Coordinates of C-alpha atoms and ligand atoms in Angstrom, one line a residue:
M15 CA 79.4 109.3 166.9
S16 CA 81.3 111.2 164.2
Q17 CA 84.4 113.2 165.2
D18 CA 84.8 116.9 164.8
P19 CA 86.9 117.2 161.6
N20 CA 88.4 120.4 162.8
K21 CA 89.7 119.0 166.1
P22 CA 93.5 118.3 165.8
K23 CA 94.4 114.6 166.1
A24 CA 96.9 113.4 168.7
N25 CA 100.5 113.0 167.6
T26 CA 100.0 114.5 164.1
M27 CA 103.7 115.1 164.0
W28 CA 104.6 111.4 164.2
G29 CA 101.5 109.8 162.8
G30 CA 101.6 106.3 161.3
R31 CA 102.6 103.5 163.5
F32 CA 104.4 105.8 165.8
S33 CA 101.1 107.2 167.2
S34 CA 102.6 106.6 170.6
S35 CA 104.1 108.6 173.4
P36 CA 107.7 110.0 173.2
S37 CA 108.9 107.5 175.8
A38 CA 107.6 104.5 173.7
L39 CA 109.3 106.0 170.7
M40 CA 112.6 106.5 172.6
E41 CA 112.4 102.8 173.6
A42 CA 111.8 101.8 170.0
I43 CA 114.8 103.6 168.6
N44 CA 117.1 103.0 171.6
A45 CA 116.6 99.3 172.5
S46 CA 119.1 96.9 171.0
I47 CA 118.0 93.8 172.9
D48 CA 116.2 92.3 169.8
F49 CA 119.6 91.8 168.2
D50 CA 122.3 92.1 170.8
K51 CA 120.9 89.1 172.7
R52 CA 123.2 87.2 170.4
L53 CA 126.0 88.5 172.6
A54 CA 124.6 86.8 175.7
S55 CA 127.3 84.2 176.1
Q56 CA 130.1 86.7 175.4
D57 CA 128.6 89.1 177.9
I58 CA 128.5 86.5 180.6
Q59 CA 132.0 85.3 179.8
G60 CA 133.2 88.9 180.2
S61 CA 131.4 89.3 183.5
L62 CA 132.8 86.1 184.9
A63 CA 136.3 87.2 184.1
H64 CA 135.7 90.7 185.4
S65 CA 134.2 89.6 188.7
N66 CA 137.0 87.1 189.2
M67 CA 139.5 89.8 188.8
L68 CA 137.6 92.2 191.1
A69 CA 137.8 89.6 193.8
Q70 CA 141.4 88.7 193.3
Q71 CA 142.3 92.4 193.5
G72 CA 140.3 92.8 196.7
I73 CA 137.8 95.2 195.0
I74 CA 134.9 92.9 195.9
A75 CA 134.6 90.1 198.5
S76 CA 135.1 86.6 197.2
S77 CA 131.7 85.7 198.6
D78 CA 130.2 88.3 196.3
R79 CA 132.2 86.8 193.4
D80 CA 130.9 83.4 194.2
A81 CA 127.3 84.6 194.3
I82 CA 127.8 86.5 191.0
H83 CA 129.2 83.4 189.3
E84 CA 126.4 81.1 190.4
G85 CA 123.9 83.7 189.3
L86 CA 125.5 84.2 185.9
Q87 CA 125.5 80.5 185.3
R88 CA 121.8 80.4 186.0
V89 CA 121.2 83.3 183.7
M90 CA 123.1 81.6 181.0
A91 CA 121.1 78.4 181.5
E92 CA 117.9 80.4 181.3
I93 CA 118.9 82.0 178.1
E94 CA 120.1 78.8 176.5
G95 CA 116.9 77.0 177.6
G96 CA 114.8 79.7 176.0
G97 CA 113.2 80.6 179.4
F98 CA 114.7 84.1 179.7
A99 CA 112.3 87.0 179.5
F100 CA 114.2 89.7 177.5
S101 CA 112.9 93.2 178.2
K102 CA 113.0 96.1 175.8
A103 CA 112.7 98.5 178.7
L104 CA 116.1 97.2 179.9
E105 CA 117.5 98.3 176.5
D106 CA 120.3 95.9 175.8
I107 CA 121.9 92.5 176.7
H108 CA 124.1 94.0 179.3
M109 CA 121.3 95.5 181.4
N110 CA 119.0 92.5 180.8
V111 CA 121.6 90.1 182.2
E112 CA 122.5 92.3 185.1
S113 CA 119.0 93.0 186.1
R114 CA 118.1 89.2 186.1
L115 CA 121.3 88.6 188.1
R116 CA 120.1 91.0 190.7
E117 CA 116.7 89.2 190.9
I118 CA 118.5 85.9 191.4
V119 CA 121.4 86.7 193.8
G120 CA 120.4 90.1 195.2
D121 CA 122.9 92.6 196.5
P122 CA 126.2 91.0 195.3
A123 CA 124.9 91.6 191.7
A124 CA 125.1 95.3 192.3
R125 CA 128.9 95.1 192.8
L126 CA 129.5 93.4 189.4
H127 CA 129.6 96.7 187.5
T128 CA 132.4 98.2 189.7
A129 CA 135.3 99.6 187.5
R130 CA 133.4 98.8 184.3
S131 CA 131.2 100.7 181.9
R132 CA 128.8 99.4 179.2
N133 CA 131.3 101.0 176.8
D134 CA 134.2 98.6 177.6
Q135 CA 131.7 95.9 178.2
V136 CA 130.1 96.0 174.7
A137 CA 133.6 96.4 173.2
V138 CA 134.8 93.2 174.7
D139 CA 131.6 91.3 174.0
V140 CA 131.7 92.2 170.3
R141 CA 135.4 91.4 170.0
L142 CA 134.8 88.0 171.5
W143 CA 131.9 87.4 169.1
V144 CA 133.8 88.6 166.0
R145 CA 136.8 86.5 167.0
D146 CA 134.6 83.4 166.9
A147 CA 133.3 84.5 163.6
H148 CA 136.9 84.7 162.3
D149 CA 137.6 81.1 163.5
R150 CA 134.4 79.8 161.9
T151 CA 135.2 81.4 158.6
D152 CA 138.8 80.2 158.7
E153 CA 137.5 76.6 159.2
Q154 CA 135.0 77.0 156.4
L155 CA 137.5 78.4 154.0
T156 CA 139.8 75.5 154.7
R157 CA 137.0 73.0 154.0
L158 CA 136.2 74.8 150.7
I159 CA 139.8 74.7 149.7
K160 CA 139.9 70.9 150.4
A161 CA 136.8 70.4 148.4
L162 CA 138.4 72.3 145.4
L163 CA 141.6 70.2 145.7
D164 CA 139.6 67.0 145.8
K165 CA 137.8 68.0 142.7
A166 CA 140.9 69.3 140.9
E167 CA 143.0 66.2 141.5
P168 CA 141.2 63.8 139.2
H169 CA 140.9 66.5 136.6
A170 CA 144.6 67.7 136.5
A171 CA 144.7 66.6 132.8
T172 CA 141.0 67.3 131.8
V173 CA 141.2 69.8 128.9
M174 CA 138.8 72.7 128.8
P175 CA 138.7 76.0 126.9
G176 CA 140.4 78.9 128.8
F177 CA 138.9 82.3 128.3
T178 CA 139.9 85.9 128.2
H179 CA 137.1 88.4 127.5
L180 CA 134.9 85.3 127.7
Q181 CA 136.3 84.4 124.2
S182 CA 138.1 81.1 123.7
A183 CA 141.8 82.0 124.3
Q184 CA 144.0 78.9 125.0
P185 CA 143.1 75.5 126.2
V186 CA 143.7 74.9 130.0
T187 CA 142.9 72.1 132.3
F188 CA 139.8 71.9 134.6
G189 CA 142.1 71.2 137.6
H190 CA 144.1 74.3 136.9
H191 CA 140.9 76.4 136.6
L192 CA 139.7 75.2 140.0
L193 CA 143.1 75.8 141.5
A194 CA 142.8 79.5 140.6
Y195 CA 140.0 79.6 143.1
V196 CA 142.1 77.8 145.7
E197 CA 144.5 80.7 145.4
M198 CA 141.7 83.2 146.0
F199 CA 140.3 81.4 149.0
G200 CA 143.8 80.9 150.3
R201 CA 144.3 84.7 150.3
D202 CA 140.9 85.1 152.0
R203 CA 142.0 82.8 154.7
G204 CA 145.2 84.8 155.1
R205 CA 143.2 88.0 155.5
I206 CA 141.0 86.4 158.2
R207 CA 144.0 85.1 160.1
D208 CA 145.8 88.4 159.9
S209 CA 142.7 90.3 161.1
R210 CA 142.2 87.8 164.0
R211 CA 145.8 88.4 165.1
R212 CA 145.3 92.1 165.2
L213 CA 141.9 92.1 167.0
N214 CA 143.1 89.8 169.8
E215 CA 143.6 92.5 172.5
S216 CA 141.1 93.1 175.4
P217 CA 139.4 96.4 175.8
L218 CA 137.9 95.4 179.2
G219 CA 139.1 97.7 181.9
A220 CA 139.0 100.8 179.7
G221 CA 136.0 101.9 181.7
A222 CA 133.7 104.5 180.1
L223 CA 136.6 106.1 178.3
A224 CA 139.4 107.2 180.6
G225 CA 140.3 104.0 182.5
T226 CA 139.5 103.5 186.2
S227 CA 140.8 104.5 189.6
F228 CA 140.2 101.0 190.9
P229 CA 143.3 98.7 191.1
V230 CA 142.1 96.5 188.3
D231 CA 144.3 93.9 186.6
R232 CA 143.6 94.1 182.9
H233 CA 146.3 91.6 182.1
M234 CA 144.4 89.0 184.1
T235 CA 141.0 89.6 182.4
A236 CA 142.7 89.6 179.0
K237 CA 144.3 86.3 179.7
A238 CA 141.2 84.8 181.1
L239 CA 139.3 85.7 177.9
G240 CA 142.0 84.3 175.6
F241 CA 143.4 87.7 174.5
D242 CA 147.1 88.2 173.9
G243 CA 147.0 91.2 176.3
P244 CA 145.0 94.4 177.1
T245 CA 144.6 97.3 174.6
R246 CA 146.9 100.2 175.3
N247 CA 144.7 103.3 175.0
S248 CA 141.4 103.5 176.9
L249 CA 139.9 106.1 174.5
D250 CA 140.6 103.9 171.5
S251 CA 139.5 100.8 173.3
V252 CA 135.9 102.0 173.7
S253 CA 135.6 103.7 170.3
D254 CA 137.3 101.4 167.9
R255 CA 135.3 99.1 165.7
D256 CA 138.1 98.1 163.3
S257 CA 137.9 94.4 164.1
L258 CA 134.3 94.3 162.8
I259 CA 135.2 96.3 159.7
E260 CA 138.2 94.1 158.9
F261 CA 136.1 91.0 159.3
V262 CA 133.3 92.3 157.0
S263 CA 135.9 93.6 154.6
A264 CA 137.6 90.3 154.4
A265 CA 134.2 88.7 154.0
S266 CA 133.4 91.1 151.2
I267 CA 136.5 90.1 149.2
C268 CA 135.7 86.5 149.9
A269 CA 132.2 87.1 148.7
V270 CA 133.6 88.5 145.4
H271 CA 135.5 85.3 144.9
L272 CA 132.5 83.1 145.7
S273 CA 130.3 85.2 143.4
R274 CA 132.7 84.8 140.5
L275 CA 132.9 81.0 141.0
A276 CA 129.1 80.9 141.3
E277 CA 128.9 82.8 138.0
E278 CA 131.1 80.3 136.3
I279 CA 129.1 77.4 137.6
I280 CA 125.9 79.1 136.3
I281 CA 127.6 79.5 132.8
W282 CA 129.1 76.0 132.8
M283 CA 125.7 74.5 133.7
S284 CA 123.9 76.2 130.9
A285 CA 123.0 73.9 127.9
P286 CA 125.2 75.6 125.3
F287 CA 128.2 75.0 127.6
G288 CA 127.2 71.8 129.4
F289 CA 130.7 71.6 131.1
V290 CA 129.3 70.5 134.5
R291 CA 126.2 68.9 136.0
L292 CA 124.9 69.6 139.5
P293 CA 122.7 67.1 141.2
D294 CA 119.0 68.1 141.8
R295 CA 119.6 69.0 145.4
W296 CA 121.3 72.2 144.4
T297 CA 118.8 73.2 141.7
T298 CA 115.1 73.9 141.4
G299 CA 112.6 73.4 138.6
S300 CA 110.4 75.9 136.9
S301 CA 106.7 76.1 137.6
M302 CA 106.0 76.5 133.9
M303 CA 108.8 75.0 131.9
P304 CA 109.1 71.3 132.7
Q305 CA 112.6 71.0 131.2
K306 CA 114.3 73.6 133.4
R307 CA 116.9 73.0 136.1
N308 CA 117.8 76.3 137.6
P309 CA 121.1 76.8 139.5
D310 CA 119.4 78.7 142.3
A311 CA 122.0 77.9 145.0
A312 CA 124.8 79.4 142.8
E313 CA 122.6 82.4 141.9
L314 CA 122.0 83.0 145.6
V315 CA 125.7 82.8 146.4
R316 CA 126.1 85.5 143.8
G317 CA 123.1 87.5 144.9
K318 CA 123.9 87.5 148.6
T319 CA 127.2 89.2 147.9
G320 CA 125.4 92.5 147.8
R321 CA 124.2 92.1 151.4
I322 CA 127.8 91.7 152.6
F323 CA 129.0 94.8 150.7
G324 CA 126.0 96.7 152.1
S325 CA 127.1 95.8 155.7
L326 CA 130.6 97.0 154.9
M327 CA 129.4 100.3 153.6
A328 CA 127.1 100.7 156.6
L329 CA 129.9 100.1 159.0
L330 CA 132.4 102.4 157.3
T331 CA 129.8 105.2 157.0
M332 CA 128.7 104.8 160.6
M333 CA 132.2 105.3 161.9
K334 CA 133.6 108.0 159.6
G335 CA 132.2 111.0 161.4
L336 CA 132.4 110.0 165.0
P337 CA 134.6 112.0 167.4
L338 CA 136.3 110.1 170.2
T339 CA 135.1 108.2 172.1
Y340 CA 131.9 106.1 172.2
S341 CA 128.7 107.4 170.5
K342 CA 125.4 105.6 170.4
D343 CA 125.8 105.4 166.6
M344 CA 128.0 102.4 167.3
Q345 CA 125.1 100.3 168.5
E346 CA 124.2 100.1 164.8
D347 CA 127.3 97.9 164.3
K348 CA 125.8 94.7 165.5
E349 CA 123.1 94.0 163.0
Q350 CA 125.5 94.6 160.1
L351 CA 128.1 92.3 161.7
F352 CA 125.7 89.6 162.4
D353 CA 124.1 89.7 159.0
A354 CA 127.5 89.7 157.2
A355 CA 128.7 86.8 159.3
D356 CA 125.5 84.8 158.8
T357 CA 125.6 85.4 155.1
I358 CA 129.3 84.5 154.5
E359 CA 128.7 81.4 156.6
I360 CA 125.8 80.2 154.5
V361 CA 127.3 81.0 151.1
L362 CA 130.6 79.3 152.1
A363 CA 128.7 76.2 153.2
A364 CA 126.6 76.2 150.0
M365 CA 129.6 76.6 147.7
T366 CA 131.5 73.9 149.5
G367 CA 128.5 71.5 149.0
M368 CA 128.2 72.5 145.4
I369 CA 131.9 71.9 144.7
Q370 CA 131.7 68.5 146.3
D371 CA 128.8 67.5 144.2
L372 CA 129.9 69.1 140.9
E373 CA 130.1 66.6 138.1
P374 CA 132.4 67.8 135.3
V375 CA 131.7 66.6 131.8
P376 CA 135.1 66.2 130.3
A377 CA 133.8 65.1 126.8
R378 CA 131.9 68.4 126.5
M379 CA 134.8 70.5 127.6
A380 CA 137.2 68.7 125.2
A381 CA 134.8 69.1 122.3
V382 CA 135.0 72.9 122.5
A383 CA 138.5 73.3 123.9
G384 CA 139.9 73.7 120.4
A385 CA 137.2 76.1 119.3
G386 CA 138.1 79.6 118.2
F387 CA 141.6 78.4 117.0
S388 CA 142.7 78.2 120.6
T389 CA 146.0 76.5 119.7
A390 CA 147.1 79.4 117.4
T391 CA 149.7 80.5 120.0
D392 CA 151.2 77.0 119.9
L393 CA 151.5 77.3 116.2
A394 CA 153.3 80.6 116.4
D395 CA 155.5 79.3 119.2
W396 CA 156.4 76.3 117.0
L397 CA 157.4 78.7 114.1
V398 CA 159.7 80.5 116.6
R399 CA 161.2 77.4 118.1
S400 CA 161.5 75.1 115.0
L401 CA 162.1 77.7 112.2
D402 CA 163.8 80.4 114.2
I403 CA 161.2 83.0 112.9
P404 CA 161.0 86.1 115.1
F405 CA 157.8 86.0 117.2
R406 CA 156.2 89.1 115.6
D407 CA 156.6 87.5 112.2
A408 CA 155.4 84.2 113.4
H409 CA 152.3 85.9 114.8
H410 CA 151.6 87.4 111.4
I411 CA 152.1 84.0 109.6
T412 CA 149.8 82.3 112.1
G413 CA 147.2 84.9 111.5
R414 CA 147.2 84.1 107.8
I415 CA 147.0 80.4 108.5
V416 CA 144.0 81.0 110.9
S417 CA 142.3 83.0 108.3
E418 CA 142.8 80.2 105.7
A419 CA 141.2 77.7 108.2
E420 CA 138.4 80.1 108.8
T421 CA 137.7 80.3 105.0
R422 CA 137.7 76.5 104.8
G423 CA 135.5 76.2 107.9
C424 CA 137.8 73.9 109.7
G425 CA 140.0 73.8 112.8
L426 CA 143.8 74.3 112.7
E427 CA 144.5 70.7 113.3
D428 CA 142.3 69.7 110.3
L429 CA 144.0 72.1 107.9
P430 CA 146.1 70.1 105.3
L431 CA 149.8 70.6 105.6
D432 CA 150.1 72.0 102.0
A433 CA 147.6 74.8 102.9
M434 CA 150.0 75.8 105.7
Q435 CA 153.0 75.5 103.5
A436 CA 151.3 77.8 101.0
V437 CA 151.6 80.5 103.6
E438 CA 155.1 79.5 104.9
P439 CA 157.0 77.0 102.7
R440 CA 159.4 76.0 105.5
I441 CA 156.6 74.5 107.6
H442 CA 156.9 70.7 107.9
A443 CA 154.9 67.8 109.4
G444 CA 156.5 68.4 112.9
I445 CA 153.9 71.2 113.3
L446 CA 151.0 68.7 113.6
E447 CA 152.3 67.7 117.0
V448 CA 151.5 71.0 118.6
L449 CA 148.1 71.7 117.1
G450 CA 146.0 69.4 119.4
V451 CA 144.6 70.7 122.6
E452 CA 146.2 67.9 124.7
N453 CA 149.6 68.7 123.3
S454 CA 149.0 72.4 123.9
V455 CA 148.2 72.0 127.7
R456 CA 151.0 69.5 128.2
S457 CA 153.5 72.0 126.8
R458 CA 152.6 74.8 129.3
V459 CA 155.1 73.6 131.9
S460 CA 156.2 77.1 133.2
F461 CA 155.9 77.4 137.0
G462 CA 152.1 77.9 137.7
G463 CA 151.2 77.0 134.2
T464 CA 148.3 74.8 133.1
A465 CA 150.3 71.6 132.3
P466 CA 149.0 68.6 134.2
S467 CA 152.5 68.1 135.7
Q468 CA 152.3 71.6 137.1
V469 CA 148.7 71.2 138.4
V470 CA 149.8 68.1 140.3
Q471 CA 152.6 70.0 141.9
Q472 CA 150.3 72.9 142.8
I473 CA 147.8 70.5 144.4
A474 CA 150.7 68.9 146.5
W475 CA 151.8 72.4 147.6
W476 CA 148.3 73.2 148.9
R477 CA 147.7 69.8 150.5
E478 CA 150.5 70.6 152.9
R479 CA 148.8 73.8 153.9
V480 CA 145.3 72.6 154.6
Ligands
LIG510 N1 123.8 98.8 173.7 C1 125.0 99.7 173.6 C2 125.7 99.4 172.3 O1 125.5 98.5 171.7 C3 125.9 99.4 174.8 C4 126.8 100.5 175.1 C5 125.9 101.6 175.7 N2 126.7 102.7 176.3 C6 126.2 103.8 176.6 N3 127.0 104.7 177.1 N4 125.0 104.1 176.4 O2 126.5 100.3 171.9

């Protein structure tokens, strides 16, 4: 039977896959259980602490508390065992857990939510979750720093070209180059620790927004959950999401550092550089070009940076227009937090693995360390030191010597002494000692400089801190 083309179709306003009733649509936009089920263990921890406190304060009977505890333990076991039936109609993890608890223990379950709102409940759950994420990231950063130190140590004196503008600038050591990243990841770890200290206050007991008239003991629940104490303002407690933003912000800065290191590995691995090799387990081949070994893992570390930045932008934008206190907008925080935390976790792990397996090729690095007249500064410095020529003039003389070497198509160390003397007659054979790359790096003994002796000291300084 053909339909009457003039008859209006149902739900023409929504159409598409939302050709369903308003209540089904409301459920689809409103339910968070698909993602906030990751808060299950934190939610149950919070409820255990809360019900303990309610009983201690005489707000519920201790028999109710015991029933609630037994029930919550069973709910947790069901969730861990994969046997829990999550329901979209029950919206979120808080109501899913509570509703199952009621099925298991009956009436005592109905007393659990006394002096509590989902607003302080979700705030405490998410803080517990992000606190763990801080601790995991801290540990991973420490592991990465150790891997870099282990790789830097045997290469404290391995010479490589140092770049500015990606042009050969001055020779440096490979160990020193890796230690630059140790500094970056050390600061990342500092940011994570700093943020963890700030977030460690408990919002539980703030109620919906205004606090509660029940004689709760917020210090007790704070302590039970490992917080330093309770938050001081109930309005702020239910509407603050700084701890997530700080975590994702620190993760973003860390991702920048990981991405830069990934980029260097990609460049170093390319045939024209050939500074490092990565074993096959970190690379893939090409389906067409048999000779290819692609640094996919490093490229993905670089590529995934965008996801973390995206989460940070989403969180900042979500919060910026919200009046006090809680608004449902905030439910959007979780997917961003989870994705950023998952992403920083996998890129930190992959980078640590790559650094452990990285095989530097010192001969290749040494072969090009002197390219681009990279010891010209050493030559100029020698003129200043040995002939007392002012640096500006020494710079000029060196420029003319470099251009002479360029004309002859040779490096500075291969230029005959008389060719240099033609530019500046006072130059003598002593200059030959500073023109090699090894001499160059050995001379950079200023604090934090690239000299192997400095690199060894920097490694020792970091060893004490990891
Ligand atoms: N699922 C909610 C969220 O993640 C929990 C808080 C709901 N509060 C409320 N008043 N509706 O934000």
